[in-house]
Amino acid sequence: MKDLKERAIRGGLARVFAQVVFFVLRIGALIVLARLLDPKDFGLVGMVTAFTGVLNLFRDFGLSTATVQRVSVTDEQLSTLFWINVLAGVILGLSLSGAAPIISNFYHEPRLFWVTIVLAAGFLFNAAGVQHSALLQRQMRFTALAMIQIISLVVSTVLGIGIAAGGFGYWALVVMSVTLPLVSTIGFWLTTRWIPRMPRQQVGVFPLMRFGGAVTLNSLIVYFAYNLDKILLGRFWGAEALGIYGRSYQIINLPTENLNSAVGEVAFAALSRVQDDPGRLRSYFLKGYSLVLALTVPITLAVALFPHDLVAVILGAKWSDAAPILRLLAPTILIFALINPLGWLLFATVRIGRSLKIALVLAPLVTLGYALGLSHGPKGVAFAFSAVMILWAVPHIAWGVHGTVVSLRDIRTAVTRPLLSGVVAAVLAYGMQFYYGPSLSPLLRLTLGGTVLLAAYVGMLLYVMGQKAFYVDLIRGLRRRPAVESTTMIPA
């Protein structure tokens, strides 16, 4: 178990480093592409990706999660799951291609026909790498995963920027979306060196498929809840409104997606290995939860305090309408950090039914919020979404941890320290910007405010709130040399 802890720490820090690189690359790509493309270009592609995202949930069928969660899995089972994923990818790609005329007519936009056809190819590329990626995650080879994903993002970003610079408009975004899974899948195959066998019957995949089906249904409901806003804005307010809202949402989603992916992959793999040990299960979860919160609080505050400067630096002057939307959406960064990690705990302990019930309650609440805010455009939708998520956070947490090894008191303790540190840091950063900011450029104001915010937050968290020992333990875990990662096809 000590080796598992050290591998989890090293894997977690490797993933955090990779996600920092992802964040920088994506922000860099956004800075460049926002100046090469118009809001309508982003809006056009966003109209289709709202639908492709739904179908992407079925590409996986939750089988990668099932592969990681199981205590043991055979090569025959893994091979059968691979072919199920590939078959699903082919069916979904053909289905999306067939739906191209419908999507084009729904938005009254003929250009979406070929955009949809090209994006359909991504389903097969993604499906072919699902089990290989899950195998790396199961073996806790997170450094290899990180390198593959960084290389894939670099290749797709460079290609996309080149196409945009060549004057091909929204096709730059389309090519980026298809190239990323293609390069990633090639990397997964080369790294694992695992060749799937032909599928066989009676290899015990039905329990895995039941678990995966429940995960998929849960993801489908949550995806619908979090993406209906974009479908409605695109339909009733047009490509430009969706483009502005979509870029704001992308900036908001970057820390959520990156941190949850970085810490979540490692935490879920580790929690699944100790699911029968309540003490370690609680300890591992709270460490991962605390880390996500500590990293999320300053990001949330920076977006809430400096939205105009962020938009000016990242997107440019023509995107100024995105700033108020960014501020309205800022609270959701913290809310997602509070509620998303509960999925690690529920999935690892096979409480998927509870997660599904939570999703079934959340979806109509969010949908009602969209309906109330839609008449006021992107700002109304952003305000409604944030309001619903803020009101829902505490009931979600209480329901999620009920009857588990984690208590509400544990959650409160984990939340209090970073929040108090953040409040003090925010006051200092805002005061500094208020007195010195008006005479500075957006970049300098953002640099000044961000530096003060981060320095004050780190000082408060480590020394005033007594969290120094926690991070020293993380660093020591990184410096220890763990046992060599297993290269066996089927990890324990």
Tab-separated table of C-alpha atoms in Angstrom:
chain	number	residue	atom	x	y	z
A	1	MET	CA	0.000	0.000	0.000
A	2	LYS	CA	2.930	2.319	0.634
A	3	ASP	CA	4.055	1.753	-2.963
A	4	LEU	CA	0.507	2.539	-4.114
A	5	LYS	CA	0.558	5.809	-2.181
A	6	GLU	CA	3.889	6.841	-3.693
A	7	ARG	CA	2.779	5.888	-7.197
A	8	ALA	CA	-0.438	7.819	-6.665
A	9	ILE	CA	1.480	10.904	-5.530
A	10	ARG	CA	3.944	10.715	-8.401
A	11	GLY	CA	1.181	9.990	-10.868
A	12	GLY	CA	-0.916	12.836	-9.519
A	13	LEU	CA	1.910	15.338	-9.753
A	14	ALA	CA	2.757	14.109	-13.258
A	15	ARG	CA	-0.854	14.640	-14.285
A	16	VAL	CA	-0.981	18.059	-12.622
A	17	PHE	CA	2.184	19.058	-14.488
A	18	ALA	CA	0.687	17.785	-17.730
A	19	GLN	CA	-2.539	19.674	-17.126
A	20	VAL	CA	-0.580	22.861	-16.444
A	21	VAL	CA	1.065	22.370	-19.833
A	22	PHE	CA	-2.373	21.655	-21.338
A	23	PHE	CA	-3.728	24.817	-19.780
A	24	VAL	CA	-0.885	26.934	-21.138
A	25	LEU	CA	-1.165	25.378	-24.605
A	26	ARG	CA	-4.923	25.773	-24.750
A	27	ILE	CA	-4.804	29.343	-23.515
A	28	GLY	CA	-2.031	30.036	-26.029
A	29	ALA	CA	-4.068	28.481	-28.823
A	30	LEU	CA	-7.114	30.456	-27.734
A	31	ILE	CA	-5.125	33.698	-27.725
A	32	VAL	CA	-3.905	33.076	-31.273
A	33	LEU	CA	-7.115	31.623	-32.716
A	34	ALA	CA	-9.294	34.329	-31.167
A	35	ARG	CA	-7.326	36.836	-33.226
A	36	LEU	CA	-7.320	34.778	-36.429
A	37	LEU	CA	-10.978	33.743	-36.290
A	38	ASP	CA	-14.283	35.495	-35.631
A	39	PRO	CA	-16.853	34.677	-32.924
A	40	LYS	CA	-19.079	33.218	-35.656
A	41	ASP	CA	-16.387	30.654	-36.538
A	42	PHE	CA	-16.336	29.365	-32.964
A	43	GLY	CA	-20.116	29.482	-32.837
A	44	LEU	CA	-20.503	27.391	-35.993
A	45	VAL	CA	-18.328	24.574	-34.687
A	46	GLY	CA	-19.918	24.898	-31.248
A	47	MET	CA	-23.314	24.179	-32.787
A	48	VAL	CA	-22.122	20.753	-33.919
A	49	THR	CA	-19.947	19.880	-30.915
A	50	ALA	CA	-22.979	20.272	-28.661
A	51	PHE	CA	-24.339	17.188	-30.467
A	52	THR	CA	-21.059	15.309	-30.920
A	53	GLY	CA	-20.402	15.579	-27.204
A	54	VAL	CA	-23.583	13.625	-26.503
A	55	LEU	CA	-22.598	10.882	-28.930
A	56	ASN	CA	-19.066	10.799	-27.483
A	57	LEU	CA	-20.519	9.522	-24.239
A	58	PHE	CA	-21.679	6.384	-26.045
A	59	ARG	CA	-18.269	5.947	-27.698
A	60	ASP	CA	-16.847	4.890	-24.346
A	61	PHE	CA	-19.993	3.246	-22.918
A	62	GLY	CA	-18.343	3.695	-19.521
A	63	LEU	CA	-16.153	0.680	-20.263
A	64	SER	CA	-12.880	2.499	-19.592
A	65	THR	CA	-14.173	3.370	-16.113
A	66	ALA	CA	-15.216	-0.254	-15.619
A	67	THR	CA	-11.747	-1.450	-16.679
A	68	VAL	CA	-10.024	0.792	-14.138
A	69	GLN	CA	-12.501	0.108	-11.320
A	70	ARG	CA	-12.368	-3.716	-11.409
A	71	VAL	CA	-10.033	-5.451	-8.982
A	72	SER	CA	-8.922	-7.800	-11.780
A	73	VAL	CA	-9.575	-8.061	-15.510
A	74	THR	CA	-8.348	-10.659	-18.017
A	75	ASP	CA	-6.809	-10.148	-21.433
A	76	GLU	CA	-9.855	-11.788	-23.032
A	77	GLN	CA	-12.184	-9.381	-21.247
A	78	LEU	CA	-10.073	-6.398	-22.265
A	79	SER	CA	-10.032	-7.533	-25.903
A	80	THR	CA	-13.797	-7.983	-25.970
A	81	LEU	CA	-14.303	-4.522	-24.486
A	82	PHE	CA	-11.974	-3.080	-27.133
A	83	TRP	CA	-14.062	-4.478	-29.987
A	84	ILE	CA	-17.263	-3.275	-28.346
A	85	ASN	CA	-15.790	0.228	-28.208
A	86	VAL	CA	-14.690	0.079	-31.849
A	87	LEU	CA	-18.119	-1.120	-32.967
A	88	ALA	CA	-19.703	1.709	-31.005
A	89	GLY	CA	-17.340	4.202	-32.649
A	90	VAL	CA	-18.282	3.025	-36.139
A	91	ILE	CA	-22.008	3.147	-35.383
A	92	LEU	CA	-21.777	6.602	-33.818
A	93	GLY	CA	-19.688	7.984	-36.678
A	94	LEU	CA	-22.180	6.729	-39.246
A	95	SER	CA	-25.083	8.024	-37.156
A	96	LEU	CA	-23.598	11.509	-36.935
A	97	SER	CA	-22.898	11.538	-40.669
A	98	GLY	CA	-26.501	10.579	-41.318
A	99	ALA	CA	-27.675	13.351	-39.000
A	100	ALA	CA	-25.682	16.051	-40.820
A	101	PRO	CA	-28.674	17.323	-42.863
A	102	ILE	CA	-30.840	17.408	-39.730
A	103	ILE	CA	-28.280	19.431	-37.751
A	104	SER	CA	-27.803	21.810	-40.675
A	105	ASN	CA	-31.549	22.371	-40.979
A	106	PHE	CA	-32.028	22.723	-37.212
A	107	TYR	CA	-29.686	25.717	-37.109
A	108	HIS	CA	-30.602	26.972	-40.616
A	109	GLU	CA	-26.885	26.849	-41.457
A	110	PRO	CA	-25.818	24.925	-44.635
A	111	ARG	CA	-22.111	25.064	-43.745
A	112	LEU	CA	-22.706	22.688	-40.849
A	113	PHE	CA	-23.303	19.742	-43.191
A	114	TRP	CA	-19.634	19.110	-44.058
A	115	VAL	CA	-18.443	20.198	-40.619
A	116	THR	CA	-20.582	17.409	-39.147
A	117	ILE	CA	-19.345	14.837	-41.678
A	118	VAL	CA	-15.676	15.519	-40.887
A	119	LEU	CA	-16.183	15.567	-37.116
A	120	ALA	CA	-17.821	12.129	-37.376
A	121	ALA	CA	-14.411	10.582	-38.138
A	122	GLY	CA	-13.277	11.447	-34.623
A	123	PHE	CA	-15.521	8.766	-33.134
A	124	LEU	CA	-13.546	5.908	-34.659
A	125	PHE	CA	-10.197	7.479	-33.705
A	126	ASN	CA	-11.377	7.898	-30.106
A	127	ALA	CA	-12.921	4.445	-29.823
A	128	ALA	CA	-9.748	2.682	-30.958
A	129	GLY	CA	-7.807	4.112	-28.011
A	130	VAL	CA	-10.301	3.797	-25.146
A	131	GLN	CA	-9.066	0.506	-23.661
A	132	HIS	CA	-5.393	1.280	-24.281
A	133	SER	CA	-5.797	4.527	-22.360
A	134	ALA	CA	-7.683	2.723	-19.578
A	135	LEU	CA	-4.899	0.133	-19.392
A	136	LEU	CA	-2.300	2.860	-18.829
A	137	GLN	CA	-4.509	4.441	-16.182
A	138	ARG	CA	-5.089	1.088	-14.473
A	139	GLN	CA	-1.343	0.481	-14.363
A	140	MET	CA	-0.973	4.037	-12.987
A	141	ARG	CA	1.425	4.927	-15.814
A	142	PHE	CA	0.357	8.542	-15.652
A	143	THR	CA	3.658	9.962	-16.841
A	144	ALA	CA	3.263	8.092	-20.123
A	145	LEU	CA	-0.357	9.230	-20.384
A	146	ALA	CA	0.699	12.807	-19.785
A	147	MET	CA	3.369	12.750	-22.487
A	148	ILE	CA	0.990	11.257	-25.053
A	149	GLN	CA	-1.669	13.849	-24.347
A	150	ILE	CA	0.787	16.748	-24.442
A	151	ILE	CA	2.229	15.637	-27.790
A	152	SER	CA	-1.275	15.162	-29.202
A	153	LEU	CA	-2.338	18.624	-28.107
A	154	VAL	CA	0.802	20.230	-29.525
A	155	VAL	CA	0.345	18.543	-32.912
A	156	SER	CA	-3.353	19.415	-33.183
A	157	THR	CA	-2.797	22.991	-31.985
A	158	VAL	CA	0.031	23.713	-34.414
A	159	LEU	CA	-1.979	22.237	-37.267
A	160	GLY	CA	-5.069	24.232	-36.313
A	161	ILE	CA	-3.197	27.526	-36.061
A	162	GLY	CA	-1.552	26.876	-39.418
A	163	ILE	CA	-4.921	26.268	-41.065
A	164	ALA	CA	-6.413	29.371	-39.441
A	165	ALA	CA	-3.456	31.480	-40.571
A	166	GLY	CA	-4.026	30.146	-44.082
A	167	GLY	CA	-7.468	31.737	-44.100
A	168	PHE	CA	-9.591	28.592	-43.832
A	169	GLY	CA	-11.665	29.933	-40.929
A	170	TYR	CA	-13.693	27.483	-38.876
A	171	TRP	CA	-12.038	24.481	-40.565
A	172	ALA	CA	-9.062	25.087	-38.270
A	173	LEU	CA	-11.239	24.159	-35.286
A	174	VAL	CA	-12.668	21.136	-37.085
A	175	VAL	CA	-9.237	19.747	-37.975
A	176	MET	CA	-7.998	20.300	-34.414
A	177	SER	CA	-10.945	18.321	-33.047
A	178	VAL	CA	-10.230	15.334	-35.308
A	179	THR	CA	-6.425	15.365	-35.101
A	180	LEU	CA	-6.260	15.262	-31.300
A	181	PRO	CA	-7.873	11.795	-30.834
A	182	LEU	CA	-6.014	10.385	-33.843
A	183	VAL	CA	-2.563	11.278	-32.493
A	184	SER	CA	-3.551	10.248	-28.943
A	185	THR	CA	-4.701	6.798	-30.045
A	186	ILE	CA	-1.495	6.200	-31.988
A	187	GLY	CA	0.452	7.103	-28.846
A	188	PHE	CA	-1.618	4.784	-26.636
A	189	TRP	CA	-1.006	1.827	-28.956
A	190	LEU	CA	2.731	2.464	-29.243
A	191	THR	CA	3.120	2.834	-25.474
A	192	THR	CA	1.092	-0.150	-24.263
A	193	ARG	CA	2.196	-2.447	-27.116
A	194	TRP	CA	-0.989	-4.361	-26.424
A	195	ILE	CA	-2.640	-5.986	-29.442
A	196	PRO	CA	-6.285	-6.926	-28.863
A	197	ARG	CA	-7.336	-10.482	-29.602
A	198	MET	CA	-10.470	-11.379	-31.489
A	199	PRO	CA	-13.572	-11.168	-29.263
A	200	ARG	CA	-14.806	-14.286	-27.513
A	201	GLN	CA	-18.064	-15.185	-25.819
A	202	GLN	CA	-18.394	-16.140	-22.164
A	203	VAL	CA	-15.416	-14.125	-20.917
A	204	GLY	CA	-17.318	-12.384	-18.113
A	205	VAL	CA	-17.754	-8.938	-19.652
A	206	PHE	CA	-21.427	-8.531	-18.744
A	207	PRO	CA	-20.763	-7.189	-15.209
A	208	LEU	CA	-18.326	-4.716	-16.762
A	209	MET	CA	-20.911	-3.708	-19.357
A	210	ARG	CA	-23.596	-3.205	-16.702
A	211	PHE	CA	-21.297	-0.941	-14.723
A	212	GLY	CA	-20.227	0.876	-17.883
A	213	GLY	CA	-23.828	1.319	-18.981
A	214	ALA	CA	-24.708	2.965	-15.683
A	215	VAL	CA	-21.691	5.271	-15.984
A	216	THR	CA	-22.718	6.188	-19.535
A	217	LEU	CA	-26.300	6.969	-18.536
A	218	ASN	CA	-25.033	9.130	-15.685
A	219	SER	CA	-22.664	10.973	-18.026
A	220	LEU	CA	-25.402	11.436	-20.623
A	221	ILE	CA	-27.737	13.106	-18.151
A	222	VAL	CA	-25.000	15.365	-16.794
A	223	TYR	CA	-23.806	16.266	-20.286
A	224	PHE	CA	-27.310	17.203	-21.345
A	225	ALA	CA	-27.687	19.386	-18.258
A	226	TYR	CA	-24.402	21.207	-18.863
A	227	ASN	CA	-24.732	21.661	-22.643
A	228	LEU	CA	-28.376	22.462	-23.299
A	229	ASP	CA	-27.479	26.123	-22.780
A	230	LYS	CA	-25.294	26.099	-25.881
A	231	ILE	CA	-27.924	24.368	-28.015
A	232	LEU	CA	-30.582	26.879	-26.947
A	233	LEU	CA	-28.357	29.921	-27.446
A	234	GLY	CA	-27.280	28.701	-30.878
A	235	ARG	CA	-30.879	28.048	-31.908
A	236	PHE	CA	-32.492	31.241	-30.599
A	237	TRP	CA	-29.650	33.792	-30.452
A	238	GLY	CA	-27.382	32.707	-33.323
A	239	ALA	CA	-23.728	31.864	-33.944
A	240	GLU	CA	-22.225	35.116	-32.662
A	241	ALA	CA	-23.994	34.961	-29.290
A	242	LEU	CA	-23.043	31.299	-28.929
A	243	GLY	CA	-19.458	32.069	-29.937
A	244	ILE	CA	-19.093	34.698	-27.207
A	245	TYR	CA	-20.796	32.553	-24.575
A	246	GLY	CA	-18.890	29.472	-25.696
A	247	ARG	CA	-15.468	31.122	-25.358
A	248	SER	CA	-16.392	32.366	-21.886
A	249	TYR	CA	-17.541	28.877	-20.952
A	250	GLN	CA	-14.337	27.407	-22.373
A	251	ILE	CA	-12.196	29.637	-20.159
A	252	ILE	CA	-14.333	28.661	-17.167
A	253	ASN	CA	-14.190	24.982	-18.066
A	254	LEU	CA	-10.424	24.806	-18.574
A	255	PRO	CA	-9.488	24.683	-14.865
A	256	THR	CA	-12.410	22.362	-14.086
A	257	GLU	CA	-11.571	19.973	-16.915
A	258	ASN	CA	-7.822	20.061	-16.362
A	259	LEU	CA	-7.798	19.678	-12.583
A	260	ASN	CA	-10.519	17.049	-12.474
A	261	SER	CA	-8.723	15.105	-15.192
A	262	ALA	CA	-5.308	15.465	-13.562
A	263	VAL	CA	-6.217	14.550	-10.002
A	264	GLY	CA	-9.358	12.573	-10.814
A	265	GLU	CA	-7.711	9.922	-12.998
A	266	VAL	CA	-5.117	9.181	-10.344
A	267	ALA	CA	-7.548	9.391	-7.432
A	268	PHE	CA	-10.089	7.071	-9.063
A	269	ALA	CA	-7.427	4.485	-9.895
A	270	ALA	CA	-6.035	4.610	-6.346
A	271	LEU	CA	-9.474	4.563	-4.684
A	272	SER	CA	-10.481	1.564	-6.780
A	273	ARG	CA	-7.425	-0.329	-5.527
A	274	VAL	CA	-8.312	0.342	-1.840
A	275	GLN	CA	-12.115	0.177	-2.092
A	276	ASP	CA	-12.189	-2.572	0.576
A	277	ASP	CA	-10.016	-0.606	3.039
A	278	PRO	CA	-12.211	2.148	4.596
A	279	GLY	CA	-9.353	3.949	6.342
A	280	ARG	CA	-7.184	4.308	3.270
A	281	LEU	CA	-10.216	5.022	1.089
A	282	ARG	CA	-11.154	8.006	3.258
A	283	SER	CA	-7.574	9.244	3.512
A	284	TYR	CA	-6.871	9.034	-0.224
A	285	PHE	CA	-10.156	10.715	-1.142
A	286	LEU	CA	-9.698	13.637	1.232
A	287	LYS	CA	-6.149	14.252	0.039
A	288	GLY	CA	-7.266	14.378	-3.580
A	289	TYR	CA	-10.290	16.497	-2.684
A	290	SER	CA	-8.187	18.962	-0.703
A	291	LEU	CA	-5.687	19.271	-3.540
A	292	VAL	CA	-8.390	20.056	-6.113
A	293	LEU	CA	-9.930	22.696	-3.853
A	294	ALA	CA	-6.595	24.301	-3.034
A	295	LEU	CA	-5.762	24.660	-6.732
A	296	THR	CA	-9.251	25.817	-7.734
A	297	VAL	CA	-9.904	28.629	-5.240
A	298	PRO	CA	-7.306	31.114	-6.592
A	299	ILE	CA	-8.392	30.421	-10.179
A	300	THR	CA	-12.024	31.111	-9.285
A	301	LEU	CA	-11.092	34.364	-7.577
A	302	ALA	CA	-8.870	35.505	-10.448
A	303	VAL	CA	-11.690	35.009	-12.965
A	304	ALA	CA	-14.216	36.764	-10.712
A	305	LEU	CA	-11.927	39.718	-9.949
A	306	PHE	CA	-10.245	40.298	-13.314
A	307	PRO	CA	-12.634	39.197	-16.119
A	308	HIS	CA	-12.117	42.266	-18.317
A	309	ASP	CA	-8.341	41.955	-18.175
A	310	LEU	CA	-8.509	38.206	-18.833
A	311	VAL	CA	-10.676	38.716	-21.910
A	312	ALA	CA	-8.475	41.538	-23.200
A	313	VAL	CA	-5.299	39.460	-22.805
A	314	ILE	CA	-6.636	36.061	-23.894
A	315	LEU	CA	-9.286	36.867	-26.498
A	316	GLY	CA	-8.641	40.443	-27.595
A	317	ALA	CA	-10.702	43.615	-27.906
A	318	LYS	CA	-13.375	42.221	-30.237
A	319	TRP	CA	-14.436	39.782	-27.506
A	320	SER	CA	-15.162	42.423	-24.843
A	321	ASP	CA	-18.779	41.237	-24.496
A	322	ALA	CA	-17.443	37.994	-23.017
A	323	ALA	CA	-16.139	39.681	-19.829
A	324	PRO	CA	-19.452	40.030	-17.939
A	325	ILE	CA	-20.391	36.467	-18.908
A	326	LEU	CA	-17.040	35.275	-17.592
A	327	ARG	CA	-17.669	36.948	-14.238
A	328	LEU	CA	-21.178	35.502	-13.993
A	329	LEU	CA	-19.875	31.986	-14.665
A	330	ALA	CA	-16.883	32.259	-12.287
A	331	PRO	CA	-18.627	30.711	-9.232
A	332	THR	CA	-19.190	27.477	-11.147
A	333	ILE	CA	-15.432	26.828	-11.194
A	334	LEU	CA	-15.470	26.389	-7.419
A	335	ILE	CA	-18.819	24.579	-7.393
A	336	PHE	CA	-17.540	21.933	-9.797
A	337	ALA	CA	-14.439	21.486	-7.631
A	338	LEU	CA	-16.730	20.855	-4.665
A	339	ILE	CA	-19.064	18.336	-6.311
A	340	ASN	CA	-17.180	16.603	-9.143
A	341	PRO	CA	-14.708	14.685	-6.918
A	342	LEU	CA	-17.626	12.927	-5.247
A	343	GLY	CA	-17.857	10.944	-8.464
A	344	TRP	CA	-14.474	9.355	-7.708
A	345	LEU	CA	-15.797	8.085	-4.389
A	346	LEU	CA	-19.168	6.888	-5.673
A	347	PHE	CA	-17.759	5.135	-8.745
A	348	ALA	CA	-14.848	3.516	-6.892
A	349	THR	CA	-17.218	2.089	-4.264
A	350	VAL	CA	-19.769	1.003	-6.908
A	351	ARG	CA	-22.419	3.493	-5.748
A	352	ILE	CA	-23.234	4.373	-9.337
A	353	GLY	CA	-26.973	4.229	-8.582
A	354	ARG	CA	-26.713	7.164	-6.197
A	355	SER	CA	-24.693	9.170	-8.686
A	356	LEU	CA	-27.401	8.509	-11.271
A	357	LYS	CA	-30.150	9.700	-8.920
A	358	ILE	CA	-28.211	12.892	-8.197
A	359	ALA	CA	-27.873	13.528	-11.930
A	360	LEU	CA	-31.605	12.950	-12.454
A	361	VAL	CA	-32.392	15.664	-9.903
A	362	LEU	CA	-29.739	18.096	-11.140
A	363	ALA	CA	-30.673	17.984	-14.833
A	364	PRO	CA	-34.213	19.411	-14.539
A	365	LEU	CA	-33.033	22.092	-12.108
A	366	VAL	CA	-30.382	23.320	-14.541
A	367	THR	CA	-32.817	23.096	-17.459
A	368	LEU	CA	-35.302	25.264	-15.554
A	369	GLY	CA	-32.540	27.797	-14.979
A	370	TYR	CA	-31.755	27.953	-18.694
A	371	ALA	CA	-35.443	28.444	-19.508
A	372	LEU	CA	-35.695	31.350	-17.083
A	373	GLY	CA	-32.518	33.026	-18.329
A	374	LEU	CA	-32.797	32.430	-22.085
A	375	SER	CA	-34.946	35.476	-22.814
A	376	HIS	CA	-32.105	37.655	-21.480
A	377	GLY	CA	-29.523	36.155	-23.830
A	378	PRO	CA	-26.062	34.851	-22.897
A	379	LYS	CA	-25.883	36.933	-19.700
A	380	GLY	CA	-29.227	35.634	-18.510
A	381	VAL	CA	-28.255	32.027	-19.168
A	382	ALA	CA	-24.891	32.480	-17.416
A	383	PHE	CA	-26.516	34.037	-14.345
A	384	ALA	CA	-29.198	31.347	-14.160
A	385	PHE	CA	-26.671	28.515	-14.501
A	386	SER	CA	-24.448	29.890	-11.733
A	387	ALA	CA	-27.401	30.532	-9.424
A	388	VAL	CA	-28.720	26.988	-9.781
A	389	MET	CA	-25.292	25.437	-9.195
A	390	ILE	CA	-24.645	27.558	-6.084
A	391	LEU	CA	-28.001	26.604	-4.559
A	392	TRP	CA	-27.478	22.937	-5.439
A	393	ALA	CA	-23.943	22.521	-4.064
A	394	VAL	CA	-24.700	21.734	-0.404
A	395	PRO	CA	-27.555	19.245	-1.076
A	396	HIS	CA	-25.348	17.544	-3.674
A	397	ILE	CA	-22.462	17.122	-1.233
A	398	ALA	CA	-24.691	15.932	1.617
A	399	TRP	CA	-26.370	13.341	-0.598
A	400	GLY	CA	-23.084	12.232	-2.126
A	401	VAL	CA	-21.229	11.468	1.116
A	402	HIS	CA	-24.209	10.047	3.043
A	403	GLY	CA	-23.411	6.569	4.323
A	404	THR	CA	-19.831	6.593	3.000
A	405	VAL	CA	-16.531	6.673	4.874
A	406	VAL	CA	-16.419	10.453	4.295
A	407	SER	CA	-18.498	12.744	6.519
A	408	LEU	CA	-19.843	16.266	6.047
A	409	ARG	CA	-17.427	17.363	8.761
A	410	ASP	CA	-14.535	16.035	6.656
A	411	ILE	CA	-15.772	18.068	3.692
A	412	ARG	CA	-16.218	21.191	5.798
A	413	THR	CA	-12.677	20.889	7.145
A	414	ALA	CA	-11.260	20.431	3.648
A	415	VAL	CA	-13.189	23.444	2.315
A	416	THR	CA	-12.690	25.949	5.141
A	417	ARG	CA	-8.935	26.494	4.898
A	418	PRO	CA	-8.628	27.280	1.185
A	419	LEU	CA	-11.790	29.427	1.269
A	420	LEU	CA	-10.576	31.581	4.164
A	421	SER	CA	-7.167	31.891	2.524
A	422	GLY	CA	-8.876	32.926	-0.695
A	423	VAL	CA	-10.975	35.637	0.954
A	424	VAL	CA	-7.907	37.300	2.462
A	425	ALA	CA	-5.958	37.016	-0.792
A	426	ALA	CA	-8.863	38.432	-2.825
A	427	VAL	CA	-9.162	41.509	-0.613
A	428	LEU	CA	-5.440	42.234	-0.943
A	429	ALA	CA	-5.401	41.652	-4.709
A	430	TYR	CA	-8.458	43.818	-5.314
A	431	GLY	CA	-7.038	46.599	-3.157
A	432	MET	CA	-3.743	46.520	-5.034
A	433	GLN	CA	-5.498	46.687	-8.392
A	434	PHE	CA	-7.837	49.437	-7.220
A	435	TYR	CA	-4.988	51.750	-6.243
A	436	TYR	CA	-2.418	50.947	-8.936
A	437	GLY	CA	-4.399	49.330	-11.744
A	438	PRO	CA	-6.091	52.227	-13.608
A	439	SER	CA	-2.828	53.498	-15.058
A	440	LEU	CA	-1.641	50.066	-16.240
A	441	SER	CA	-2.311	48.014	-19.360
A	442	PRO	CA	-4.588	44.943	-19.062
A	443	LEU	CA	-1.572	42.608	-19.115
A	444	LEU	CA	0.233	44.486	-16.344
A	445	ARG	CA	-2.946	44.794	-14.268
A	446	LEU	CA	-3.562	41.085	-14.609
A	447	THR	CA	0.051	40.288	-13.731
A	448	LEU	CA	-0.022	42.560	-10.680
A	449	GLY	CA	-3.361	41.334	-9.405
A	450	GLY	CA	-2.563	37.691	-10.098
A	451	THR	CA	0.819	37.868	-8.372
A	452	VAL	CA	-0.595	39.474	-5.233
A	453	LEU	CA	-3.516	37.051	-5.185
A	454	LEU	CA	-1.324	33.971	-5.548
A	455	ALA	CA	1.357	35.095	-3.086
A	456	ALA	CA	-1.174	36.011	-0.412
A	457	TYR	CA	-3.136	32.815	-0.958
A	458	VAL	CA	-0.109	30.516	-0.753
A	459	GLY	CA	1.175	32.302	2.349
A	460	MET	CA	-2.191	32.053	4.087
A	461	LEU	CA	-2.771	28.427	3.143
A	462	LEU	CA	0.671	27.093	4.039
A	463	TYR	CA	1.555	29.085	7.135
A	464	VAL	CA	-1.581	30.596	8.650
A	465	MET	CA	-3.896	27.663	7.915
A	466	GLY	CA	-1.208	25.081	8.653
A	467	GLN	CA	-1.213	23.212	5.338
A	468	LYS	CA	2.558	23.191	4.885
A	469	ALA	CA	2.942	19.625	6.199
A	470	PHE	CA	0.396	18.329	3.683
A	471	TYR	CA	2.333	19.661	0.701
A	472	VAL	CA	5.688	18.652	2.174
A	473	ASP	CA	4.331	15.087	2.283
A	474	LEU	CA	3.384	15.362	-1.391
A	475	ILE	CA	6.871	16.536	-2.298
A	476	ARG	CA	8.488	13.736	-0.284
A	477	GLY	CA	6.294	11.232	-2.073
A	478	LEU	CA	7.504	12.630	-5.370
A	479	ARG	CA	11.162	12.353	-4.394
A	480	ARG	CA	10.920	8.721	-3.272
A	481	ARG	CA	11.680	6.172	-5.955
A	482	PRO	CA	8.698	3.835	-6.188
A	483	ALA	CA	8.743	0.276	-7.400
A	484	VAL	CA	8.942	-0.065	-11.162
A	485	GLU	CA	5.529	0.315	-12.772
A	486	SER	CA	4.086	-2.944	-13.930
A	487	THR	CA	4.184	-3.508	-17.650
A	488	THR	CA	1.990	-6.552	-17.387
A	489	MET	CA	-1.042	-6.355	-19.639
A	490	ILE	CA	-3.488	-7.012	-16.830
A	491	PRO	CA	-2.672	-5.116	-13.618
A	492	ALA	CA	-3.795	-6.465	-10.281
